[in-house]
mmCIF file of N, CA and C and ligand atoms in Angstrom:
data_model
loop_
_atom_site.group_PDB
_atom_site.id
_atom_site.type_symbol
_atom_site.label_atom_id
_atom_site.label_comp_id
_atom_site.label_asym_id
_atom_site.label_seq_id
_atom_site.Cartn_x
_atom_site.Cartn_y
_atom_site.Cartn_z
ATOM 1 N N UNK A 1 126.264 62.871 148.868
ATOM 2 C CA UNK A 1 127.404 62.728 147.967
ATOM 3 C C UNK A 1 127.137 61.648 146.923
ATOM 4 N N UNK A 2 127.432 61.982 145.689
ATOM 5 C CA UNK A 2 127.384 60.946 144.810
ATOM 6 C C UNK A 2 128.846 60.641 144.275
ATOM 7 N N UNK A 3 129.229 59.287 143.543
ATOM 8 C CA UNK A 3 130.166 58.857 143.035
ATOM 9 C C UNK A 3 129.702 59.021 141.638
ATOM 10 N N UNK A 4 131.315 58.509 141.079
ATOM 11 C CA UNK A 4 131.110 58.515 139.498
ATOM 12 C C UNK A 4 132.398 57.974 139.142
ATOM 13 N N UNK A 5 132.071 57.028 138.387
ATOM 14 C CA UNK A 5 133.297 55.917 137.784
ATOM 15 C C UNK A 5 134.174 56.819 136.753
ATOM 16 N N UNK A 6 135.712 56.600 137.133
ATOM 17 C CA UNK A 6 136.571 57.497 135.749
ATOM 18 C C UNK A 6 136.176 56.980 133.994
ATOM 19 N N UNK A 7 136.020 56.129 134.042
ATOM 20 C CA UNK A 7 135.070 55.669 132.813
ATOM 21 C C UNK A 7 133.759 56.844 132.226
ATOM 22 N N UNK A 8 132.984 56.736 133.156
ATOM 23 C CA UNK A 8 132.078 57.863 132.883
ATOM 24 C C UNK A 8 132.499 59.242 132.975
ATOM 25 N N UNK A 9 133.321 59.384 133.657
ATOM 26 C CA UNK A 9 133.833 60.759 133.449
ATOM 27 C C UNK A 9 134.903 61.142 132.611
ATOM 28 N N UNK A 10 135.369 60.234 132.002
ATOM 29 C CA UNK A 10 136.162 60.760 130.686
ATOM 30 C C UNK A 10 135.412 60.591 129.894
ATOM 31 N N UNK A 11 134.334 59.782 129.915
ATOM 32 C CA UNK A 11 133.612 59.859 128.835
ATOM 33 C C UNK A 11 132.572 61.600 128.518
ATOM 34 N N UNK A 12 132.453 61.903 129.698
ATOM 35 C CA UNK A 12 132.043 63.376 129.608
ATOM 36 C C UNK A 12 132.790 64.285 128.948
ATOM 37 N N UNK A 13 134.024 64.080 129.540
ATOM 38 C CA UNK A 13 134.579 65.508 129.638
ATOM 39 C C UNK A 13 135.211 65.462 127.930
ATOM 40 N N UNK A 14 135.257 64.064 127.351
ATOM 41 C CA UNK A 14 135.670 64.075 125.589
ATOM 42 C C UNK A 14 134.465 64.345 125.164
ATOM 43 N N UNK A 15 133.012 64.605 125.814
ATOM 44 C CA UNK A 15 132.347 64.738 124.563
ATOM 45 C C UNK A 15 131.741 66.130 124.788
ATOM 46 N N UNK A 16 132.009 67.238 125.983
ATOM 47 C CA UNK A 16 132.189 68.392 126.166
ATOM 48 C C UNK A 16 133.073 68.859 125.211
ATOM 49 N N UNK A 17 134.766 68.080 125.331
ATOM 50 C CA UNK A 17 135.605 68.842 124.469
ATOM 51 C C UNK A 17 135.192 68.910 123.171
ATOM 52 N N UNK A 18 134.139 67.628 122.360
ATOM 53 C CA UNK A 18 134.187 67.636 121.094
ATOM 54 C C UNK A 18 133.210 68.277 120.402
ATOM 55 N N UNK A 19 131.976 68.732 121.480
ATOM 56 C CA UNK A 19 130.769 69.351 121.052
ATOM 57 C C UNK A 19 131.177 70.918 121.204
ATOM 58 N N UNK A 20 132.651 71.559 122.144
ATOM 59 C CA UNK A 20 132.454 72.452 122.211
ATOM 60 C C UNK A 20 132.790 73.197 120.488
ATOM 61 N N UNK A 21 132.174 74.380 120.612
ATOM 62 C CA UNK A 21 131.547 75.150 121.389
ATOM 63 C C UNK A 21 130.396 75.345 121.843
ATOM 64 N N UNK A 22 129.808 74.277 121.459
ATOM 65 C CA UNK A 22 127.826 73.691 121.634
ATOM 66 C C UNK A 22 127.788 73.482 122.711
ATOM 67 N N UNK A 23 126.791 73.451 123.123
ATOM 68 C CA UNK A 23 126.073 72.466 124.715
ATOM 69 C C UNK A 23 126.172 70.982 124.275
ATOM 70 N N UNK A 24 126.928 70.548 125.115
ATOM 71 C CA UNK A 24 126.593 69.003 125.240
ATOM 72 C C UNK A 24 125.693 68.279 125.851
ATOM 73 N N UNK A 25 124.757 67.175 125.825
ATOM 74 C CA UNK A 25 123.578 67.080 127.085
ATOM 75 C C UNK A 25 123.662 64.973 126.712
ATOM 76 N N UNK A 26 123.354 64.937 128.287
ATOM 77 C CA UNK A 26 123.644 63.111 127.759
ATOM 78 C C UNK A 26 122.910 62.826 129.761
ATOM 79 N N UNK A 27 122.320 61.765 129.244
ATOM 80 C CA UNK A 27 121.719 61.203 130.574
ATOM 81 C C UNK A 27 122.580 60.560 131.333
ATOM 82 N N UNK A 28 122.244 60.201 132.808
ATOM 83 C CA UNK A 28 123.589 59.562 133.616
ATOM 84 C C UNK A 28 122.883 58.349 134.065
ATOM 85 N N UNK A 29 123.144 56.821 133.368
ATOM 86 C CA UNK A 29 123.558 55.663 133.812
ATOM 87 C C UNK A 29 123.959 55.820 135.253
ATOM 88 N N UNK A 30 123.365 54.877 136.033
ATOM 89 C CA UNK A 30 123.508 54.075 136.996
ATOM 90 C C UNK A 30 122.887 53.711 138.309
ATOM 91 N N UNK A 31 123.020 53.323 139.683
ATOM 92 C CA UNK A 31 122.058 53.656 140.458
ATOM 93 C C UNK A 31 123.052 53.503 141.906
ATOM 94 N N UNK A 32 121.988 53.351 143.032
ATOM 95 C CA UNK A 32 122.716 53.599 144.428
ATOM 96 C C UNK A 32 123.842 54.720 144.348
ATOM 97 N N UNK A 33 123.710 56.199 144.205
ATOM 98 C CA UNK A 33 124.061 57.061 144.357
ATOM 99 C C UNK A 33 125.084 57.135 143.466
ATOM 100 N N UNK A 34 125.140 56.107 142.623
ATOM 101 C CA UNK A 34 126.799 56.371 141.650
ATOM 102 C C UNK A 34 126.805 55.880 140.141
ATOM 103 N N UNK A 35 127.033 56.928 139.661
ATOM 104 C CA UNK A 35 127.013 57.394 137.881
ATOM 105 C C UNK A 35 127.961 56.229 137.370
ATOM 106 N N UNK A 36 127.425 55.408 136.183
ATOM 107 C CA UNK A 36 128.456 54.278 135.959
ATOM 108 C C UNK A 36 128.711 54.811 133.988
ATOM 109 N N UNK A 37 127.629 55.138 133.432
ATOM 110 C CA UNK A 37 127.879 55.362 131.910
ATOM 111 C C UNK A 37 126.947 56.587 132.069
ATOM 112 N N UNK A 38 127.142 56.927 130.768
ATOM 113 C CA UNK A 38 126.255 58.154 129.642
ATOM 114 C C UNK A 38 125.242 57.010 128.976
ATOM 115 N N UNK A 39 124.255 57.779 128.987
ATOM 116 C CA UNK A 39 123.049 57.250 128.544
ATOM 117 C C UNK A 39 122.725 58.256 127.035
ATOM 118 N N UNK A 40 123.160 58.187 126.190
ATOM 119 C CA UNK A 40 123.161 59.443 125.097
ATOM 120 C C UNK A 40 121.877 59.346 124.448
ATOM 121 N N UNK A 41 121.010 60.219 124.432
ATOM 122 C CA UNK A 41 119.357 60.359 124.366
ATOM 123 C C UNK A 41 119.430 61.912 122.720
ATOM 124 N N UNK A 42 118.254 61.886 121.827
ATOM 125 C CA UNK A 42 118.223 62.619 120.715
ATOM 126 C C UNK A 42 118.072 63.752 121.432
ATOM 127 N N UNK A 43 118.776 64.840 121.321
ATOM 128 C CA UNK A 43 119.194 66.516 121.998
ATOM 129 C C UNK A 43 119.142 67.003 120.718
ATOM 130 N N UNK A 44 119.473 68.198 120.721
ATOM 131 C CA UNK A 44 119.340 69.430 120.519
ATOM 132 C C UNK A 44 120.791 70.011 120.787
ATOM 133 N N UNK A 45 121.959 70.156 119.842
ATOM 134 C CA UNK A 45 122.678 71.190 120.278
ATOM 135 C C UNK A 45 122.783 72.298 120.218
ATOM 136 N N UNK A 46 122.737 73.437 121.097
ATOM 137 C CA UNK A 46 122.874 74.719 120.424
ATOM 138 C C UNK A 46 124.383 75.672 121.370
ATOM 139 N N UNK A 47 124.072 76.737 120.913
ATOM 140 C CA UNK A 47 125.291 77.727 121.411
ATOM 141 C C UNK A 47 125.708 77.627 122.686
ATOM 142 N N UNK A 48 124.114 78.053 123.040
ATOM 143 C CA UNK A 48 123.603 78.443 124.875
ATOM 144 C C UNK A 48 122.935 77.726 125.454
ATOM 145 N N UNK A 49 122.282 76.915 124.856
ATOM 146 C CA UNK A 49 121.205 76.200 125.170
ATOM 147 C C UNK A 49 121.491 74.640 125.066
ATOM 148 N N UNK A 50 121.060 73.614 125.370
ATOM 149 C CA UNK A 50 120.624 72.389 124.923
ATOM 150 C C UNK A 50 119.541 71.889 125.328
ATOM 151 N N UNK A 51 118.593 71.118 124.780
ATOM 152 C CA UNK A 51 117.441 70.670 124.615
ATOM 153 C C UNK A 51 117.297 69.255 124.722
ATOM 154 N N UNK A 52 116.289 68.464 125.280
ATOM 155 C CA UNK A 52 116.010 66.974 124.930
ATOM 156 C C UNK A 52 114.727 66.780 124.818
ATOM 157 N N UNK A 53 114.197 65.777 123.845
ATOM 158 C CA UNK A 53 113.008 65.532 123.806
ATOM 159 C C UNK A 53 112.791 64.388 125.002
ATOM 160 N N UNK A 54 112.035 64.427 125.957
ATOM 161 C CA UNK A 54 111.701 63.826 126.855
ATOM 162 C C UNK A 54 110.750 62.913 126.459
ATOM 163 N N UNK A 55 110.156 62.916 125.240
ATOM 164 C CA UNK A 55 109.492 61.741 125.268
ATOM 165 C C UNK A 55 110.195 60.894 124.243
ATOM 166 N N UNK A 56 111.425 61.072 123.945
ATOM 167 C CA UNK A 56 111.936 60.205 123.095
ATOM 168 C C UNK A 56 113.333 59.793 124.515
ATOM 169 N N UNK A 57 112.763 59.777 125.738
ATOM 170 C CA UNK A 57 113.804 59.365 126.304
ATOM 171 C C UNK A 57 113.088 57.860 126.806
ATOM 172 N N UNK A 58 114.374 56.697 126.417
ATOM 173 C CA UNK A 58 113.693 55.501 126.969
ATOM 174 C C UNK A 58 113.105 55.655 128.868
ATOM 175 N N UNK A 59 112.299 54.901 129.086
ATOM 176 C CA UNK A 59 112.124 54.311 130.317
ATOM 177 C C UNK A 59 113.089 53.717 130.594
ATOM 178 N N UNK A 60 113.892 54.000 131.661
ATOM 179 C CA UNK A 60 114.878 52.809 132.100
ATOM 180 C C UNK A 60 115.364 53.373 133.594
ATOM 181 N N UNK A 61 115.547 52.440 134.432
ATOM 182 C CA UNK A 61 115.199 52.419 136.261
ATOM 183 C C UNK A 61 116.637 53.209 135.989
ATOM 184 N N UNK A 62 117.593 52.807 135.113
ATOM 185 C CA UNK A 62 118.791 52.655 135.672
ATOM 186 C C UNK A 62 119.547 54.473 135.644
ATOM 187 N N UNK A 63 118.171 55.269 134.896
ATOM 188 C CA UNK A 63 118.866 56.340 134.584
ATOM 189 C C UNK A 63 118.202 57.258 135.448
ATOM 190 N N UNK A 64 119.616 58.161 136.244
ATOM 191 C CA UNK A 64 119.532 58.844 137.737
ATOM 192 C C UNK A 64 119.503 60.353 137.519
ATOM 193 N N UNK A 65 119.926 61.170 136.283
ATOM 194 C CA UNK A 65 120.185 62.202 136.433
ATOM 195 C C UNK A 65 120.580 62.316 135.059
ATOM 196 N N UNK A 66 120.975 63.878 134.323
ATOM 197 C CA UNK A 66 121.442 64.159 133.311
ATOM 198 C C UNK A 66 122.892 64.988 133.660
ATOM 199 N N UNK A 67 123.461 65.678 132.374
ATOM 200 C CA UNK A 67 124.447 65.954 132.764
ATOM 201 C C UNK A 67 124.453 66.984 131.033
ATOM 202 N N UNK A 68 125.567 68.298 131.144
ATOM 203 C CA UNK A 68 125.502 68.984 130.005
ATOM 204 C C UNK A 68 126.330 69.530 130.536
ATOM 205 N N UNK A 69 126.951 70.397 128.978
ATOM 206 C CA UNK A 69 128.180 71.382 129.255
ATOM 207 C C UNK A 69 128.097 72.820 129.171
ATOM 208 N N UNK A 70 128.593 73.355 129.915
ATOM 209 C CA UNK A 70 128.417 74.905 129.631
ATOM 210 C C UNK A 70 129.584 75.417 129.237
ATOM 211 N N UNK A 71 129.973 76.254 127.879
ATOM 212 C CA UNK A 71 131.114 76.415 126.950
ATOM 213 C C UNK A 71 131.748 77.587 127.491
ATOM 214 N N UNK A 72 131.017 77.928 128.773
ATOM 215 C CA UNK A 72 131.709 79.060 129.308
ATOM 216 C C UNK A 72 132.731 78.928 131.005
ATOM 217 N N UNK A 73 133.396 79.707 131.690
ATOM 218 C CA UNK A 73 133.949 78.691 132.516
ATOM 219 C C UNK A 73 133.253 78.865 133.956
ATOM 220 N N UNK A 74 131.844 78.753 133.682
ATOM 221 C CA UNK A 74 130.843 78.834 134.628
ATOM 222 C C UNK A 74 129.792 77.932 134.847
ATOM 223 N N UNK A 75 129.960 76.992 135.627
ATOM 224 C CA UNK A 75 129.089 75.472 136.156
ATOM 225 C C UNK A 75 128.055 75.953 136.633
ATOM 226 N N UNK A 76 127.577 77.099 136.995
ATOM 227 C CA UNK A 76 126.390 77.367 138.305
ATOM 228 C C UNK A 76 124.749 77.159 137.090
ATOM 229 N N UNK A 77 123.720 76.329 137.776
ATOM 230 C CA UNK A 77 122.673 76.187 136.523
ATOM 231 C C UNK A 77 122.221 77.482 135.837
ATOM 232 N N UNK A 78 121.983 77.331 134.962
ATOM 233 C CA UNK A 78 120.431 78.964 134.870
ATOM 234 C C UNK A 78 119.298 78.752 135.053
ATOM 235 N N UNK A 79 118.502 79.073 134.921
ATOM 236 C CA UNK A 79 116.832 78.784 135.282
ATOM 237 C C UNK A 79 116.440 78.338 134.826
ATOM 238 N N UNK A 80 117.124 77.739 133.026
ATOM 239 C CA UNK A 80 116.268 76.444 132.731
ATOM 240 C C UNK A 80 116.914 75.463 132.969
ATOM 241 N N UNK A 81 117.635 75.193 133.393
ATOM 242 C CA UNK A 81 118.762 74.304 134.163
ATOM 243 C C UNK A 81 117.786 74.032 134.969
ATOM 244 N N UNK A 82 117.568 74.523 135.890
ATOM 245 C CA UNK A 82 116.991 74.640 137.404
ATOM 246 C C UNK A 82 115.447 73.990 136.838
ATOM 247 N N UNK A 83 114.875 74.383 135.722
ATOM 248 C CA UNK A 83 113.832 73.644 135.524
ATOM 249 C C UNK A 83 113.634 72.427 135.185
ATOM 250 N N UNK A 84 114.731 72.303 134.304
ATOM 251 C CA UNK A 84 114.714 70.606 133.798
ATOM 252 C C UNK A 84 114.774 69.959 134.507
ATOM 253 N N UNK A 85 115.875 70.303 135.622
ATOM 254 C CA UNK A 85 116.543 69.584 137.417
ATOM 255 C C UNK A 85 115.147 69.312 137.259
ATOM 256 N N UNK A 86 114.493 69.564 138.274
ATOM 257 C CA UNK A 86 112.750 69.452 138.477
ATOM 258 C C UNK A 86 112.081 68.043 137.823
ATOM 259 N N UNK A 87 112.850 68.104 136.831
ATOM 260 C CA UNK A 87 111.628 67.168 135.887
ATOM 261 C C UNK A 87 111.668 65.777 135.878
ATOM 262 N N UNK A 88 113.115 65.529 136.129
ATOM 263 C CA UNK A 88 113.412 64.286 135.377
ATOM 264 C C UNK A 88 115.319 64.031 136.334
ATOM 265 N N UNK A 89 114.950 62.664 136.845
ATOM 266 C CA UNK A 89 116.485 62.738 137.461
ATOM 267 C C UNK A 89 117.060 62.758 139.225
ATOM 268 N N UNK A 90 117.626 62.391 139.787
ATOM 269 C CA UNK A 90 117.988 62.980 140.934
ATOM 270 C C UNK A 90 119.282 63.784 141.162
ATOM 271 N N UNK A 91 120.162 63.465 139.968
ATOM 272 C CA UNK A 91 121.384 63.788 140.418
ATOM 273 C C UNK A 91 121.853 65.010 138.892
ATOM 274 N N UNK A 92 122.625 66.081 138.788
ATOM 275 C CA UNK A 92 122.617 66.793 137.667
ATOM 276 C C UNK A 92 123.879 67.199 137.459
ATOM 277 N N UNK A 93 124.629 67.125 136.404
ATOM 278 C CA UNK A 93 125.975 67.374 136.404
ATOM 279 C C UNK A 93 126.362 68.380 135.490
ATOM 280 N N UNK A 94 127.158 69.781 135.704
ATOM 281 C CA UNK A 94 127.233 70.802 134.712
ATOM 282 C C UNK A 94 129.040 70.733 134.839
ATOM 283 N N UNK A 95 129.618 70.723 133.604
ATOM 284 C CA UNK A 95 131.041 71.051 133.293
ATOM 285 C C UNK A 95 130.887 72.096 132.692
ATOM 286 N N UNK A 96 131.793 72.971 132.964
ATOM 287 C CA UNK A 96 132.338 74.301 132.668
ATOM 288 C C UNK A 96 133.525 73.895 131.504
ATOM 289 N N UNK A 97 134.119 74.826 130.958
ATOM 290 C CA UNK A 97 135.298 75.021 129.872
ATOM 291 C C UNK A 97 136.494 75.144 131.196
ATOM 292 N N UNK A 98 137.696 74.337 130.783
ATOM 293 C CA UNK A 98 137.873 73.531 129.695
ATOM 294 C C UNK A 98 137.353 72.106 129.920
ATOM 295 N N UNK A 99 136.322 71.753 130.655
ATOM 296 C CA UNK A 99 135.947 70.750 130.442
ATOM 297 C C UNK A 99 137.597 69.570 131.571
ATOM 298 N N UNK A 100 138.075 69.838 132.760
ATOM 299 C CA UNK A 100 138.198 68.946 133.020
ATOM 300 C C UNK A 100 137.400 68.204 134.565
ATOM 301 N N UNK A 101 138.105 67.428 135.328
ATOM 302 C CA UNK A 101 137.362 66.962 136.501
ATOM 303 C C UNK A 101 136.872 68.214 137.466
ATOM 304 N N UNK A 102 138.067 69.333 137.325
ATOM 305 C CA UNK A 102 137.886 70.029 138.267
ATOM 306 C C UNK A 102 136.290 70.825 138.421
ATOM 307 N N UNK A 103 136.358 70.934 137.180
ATOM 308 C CA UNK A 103 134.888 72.133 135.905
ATOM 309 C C UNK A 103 133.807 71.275 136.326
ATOM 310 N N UNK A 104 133.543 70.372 136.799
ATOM 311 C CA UNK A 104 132.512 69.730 137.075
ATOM 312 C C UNK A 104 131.757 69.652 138.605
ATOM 313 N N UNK A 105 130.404 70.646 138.456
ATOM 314 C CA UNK A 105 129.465 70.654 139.487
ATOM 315 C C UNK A 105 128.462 69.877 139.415
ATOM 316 N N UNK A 106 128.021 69.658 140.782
ATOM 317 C CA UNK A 106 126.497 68.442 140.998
ATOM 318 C C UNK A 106 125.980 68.917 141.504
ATOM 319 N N UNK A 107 124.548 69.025 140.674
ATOM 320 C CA UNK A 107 123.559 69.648 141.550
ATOM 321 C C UNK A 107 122.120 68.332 141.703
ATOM 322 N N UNK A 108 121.499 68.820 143.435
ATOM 323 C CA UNK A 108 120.330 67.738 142.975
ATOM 324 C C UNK A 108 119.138 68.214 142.717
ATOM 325 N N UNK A 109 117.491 68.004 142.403
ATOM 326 C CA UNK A 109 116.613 67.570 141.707
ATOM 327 C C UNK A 109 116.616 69.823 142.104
ATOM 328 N N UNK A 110 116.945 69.967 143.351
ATOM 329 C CA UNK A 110 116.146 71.332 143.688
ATOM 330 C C UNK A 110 117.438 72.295 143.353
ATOM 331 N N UNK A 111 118.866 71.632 142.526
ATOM 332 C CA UNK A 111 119.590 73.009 142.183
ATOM 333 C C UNK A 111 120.452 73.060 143.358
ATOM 334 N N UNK A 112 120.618 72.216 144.503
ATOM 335 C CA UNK A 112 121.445 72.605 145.354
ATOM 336 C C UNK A 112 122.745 71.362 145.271
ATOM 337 N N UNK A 113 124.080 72.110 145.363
ATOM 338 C CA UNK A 113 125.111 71.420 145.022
ATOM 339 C C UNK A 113 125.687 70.335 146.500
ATOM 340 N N UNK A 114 125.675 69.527 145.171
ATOM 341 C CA UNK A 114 126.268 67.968 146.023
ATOM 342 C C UNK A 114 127.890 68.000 145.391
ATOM 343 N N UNK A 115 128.600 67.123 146.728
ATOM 344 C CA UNK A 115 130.157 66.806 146.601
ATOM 345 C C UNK A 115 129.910 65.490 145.109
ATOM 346 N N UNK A 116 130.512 65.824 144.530
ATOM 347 C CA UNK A 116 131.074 64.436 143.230
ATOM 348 C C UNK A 116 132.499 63.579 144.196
ATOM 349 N N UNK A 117 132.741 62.617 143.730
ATOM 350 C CA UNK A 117 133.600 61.496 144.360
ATOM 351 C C UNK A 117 134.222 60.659 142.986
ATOM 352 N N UNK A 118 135.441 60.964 142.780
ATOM 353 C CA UNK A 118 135.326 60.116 141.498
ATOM 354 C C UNK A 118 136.154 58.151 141.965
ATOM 355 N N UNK A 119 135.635 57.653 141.316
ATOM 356 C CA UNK A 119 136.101 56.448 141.348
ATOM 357 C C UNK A 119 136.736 55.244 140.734
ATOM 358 N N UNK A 120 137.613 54.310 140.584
ATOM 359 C CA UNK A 120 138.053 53.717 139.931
ATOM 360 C C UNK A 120 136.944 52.976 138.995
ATOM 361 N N UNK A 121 136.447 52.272 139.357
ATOM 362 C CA UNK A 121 135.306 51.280 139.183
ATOM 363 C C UNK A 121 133.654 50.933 140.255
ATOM 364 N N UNK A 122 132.944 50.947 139.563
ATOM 365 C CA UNK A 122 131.576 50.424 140.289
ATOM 366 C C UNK A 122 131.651 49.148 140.587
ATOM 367 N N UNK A 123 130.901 48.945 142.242
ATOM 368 C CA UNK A 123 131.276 47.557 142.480
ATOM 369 C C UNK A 123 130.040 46.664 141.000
HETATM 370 ZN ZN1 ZN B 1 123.138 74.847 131.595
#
């Protein structure tokens, strides 16, 4: 199970609402199993798709996983979902339309879904 501060998760779910109808894509800040910020890295928005250049992503310990939106009201990855999982990350977060707490699945590195926990604050 991972956590995730309401901070970071409104911060998702406004920038799902504002990119839709695009893919949104943003790295996940934090560590010991729990998401504290968005780490916002140069993407690619598109319709269906979103993209990141991985080598324009900083080095930094603190970043655990990514996270993106799907404009449709379906969280489950696709296969390049499932590939990126793979690459980069432990923890992966997909929101569905309309983009609120509920629309939001976790998957980890191999695509298989973890419980989310949301939380007031990180200690
Ligand atoms: Zn996707």
């Amino acid at each position: 199970m991972y956590l995730i501060t309401k901070g970071a998760a409104e911060s998702i779910m406004l920038a799902a609402q504002n990119t839709y109808p695009n893919e949104f894509f943003s790295m996940l800040g934090g560590k010991n199993k729990t998401i504290k910020e968005l780490v916002i890295v140069p993407a690619t928005y598109g319709k269906n798709y979103s993209t990141f250049r991985i080598d324009l992503v900083p080095f930094d310990p603190e970043i655990i996983g990514t996270v993106h939106s799907h404009p449709s009201k379906y969280n489950s990855p696709s296969k390049a979902d499932l590939n990126s999982f793979s690459k980069i990350g432990e923890i992966h977060l997909i929101i569905s339309y309309p983009y609120t707490f509920e629309n939001i699945a976790a998957y980890n590195k191999y695509g298989e879904k973890t419980e989310l926990k949301l939380i007031e604050n990180a200690e």
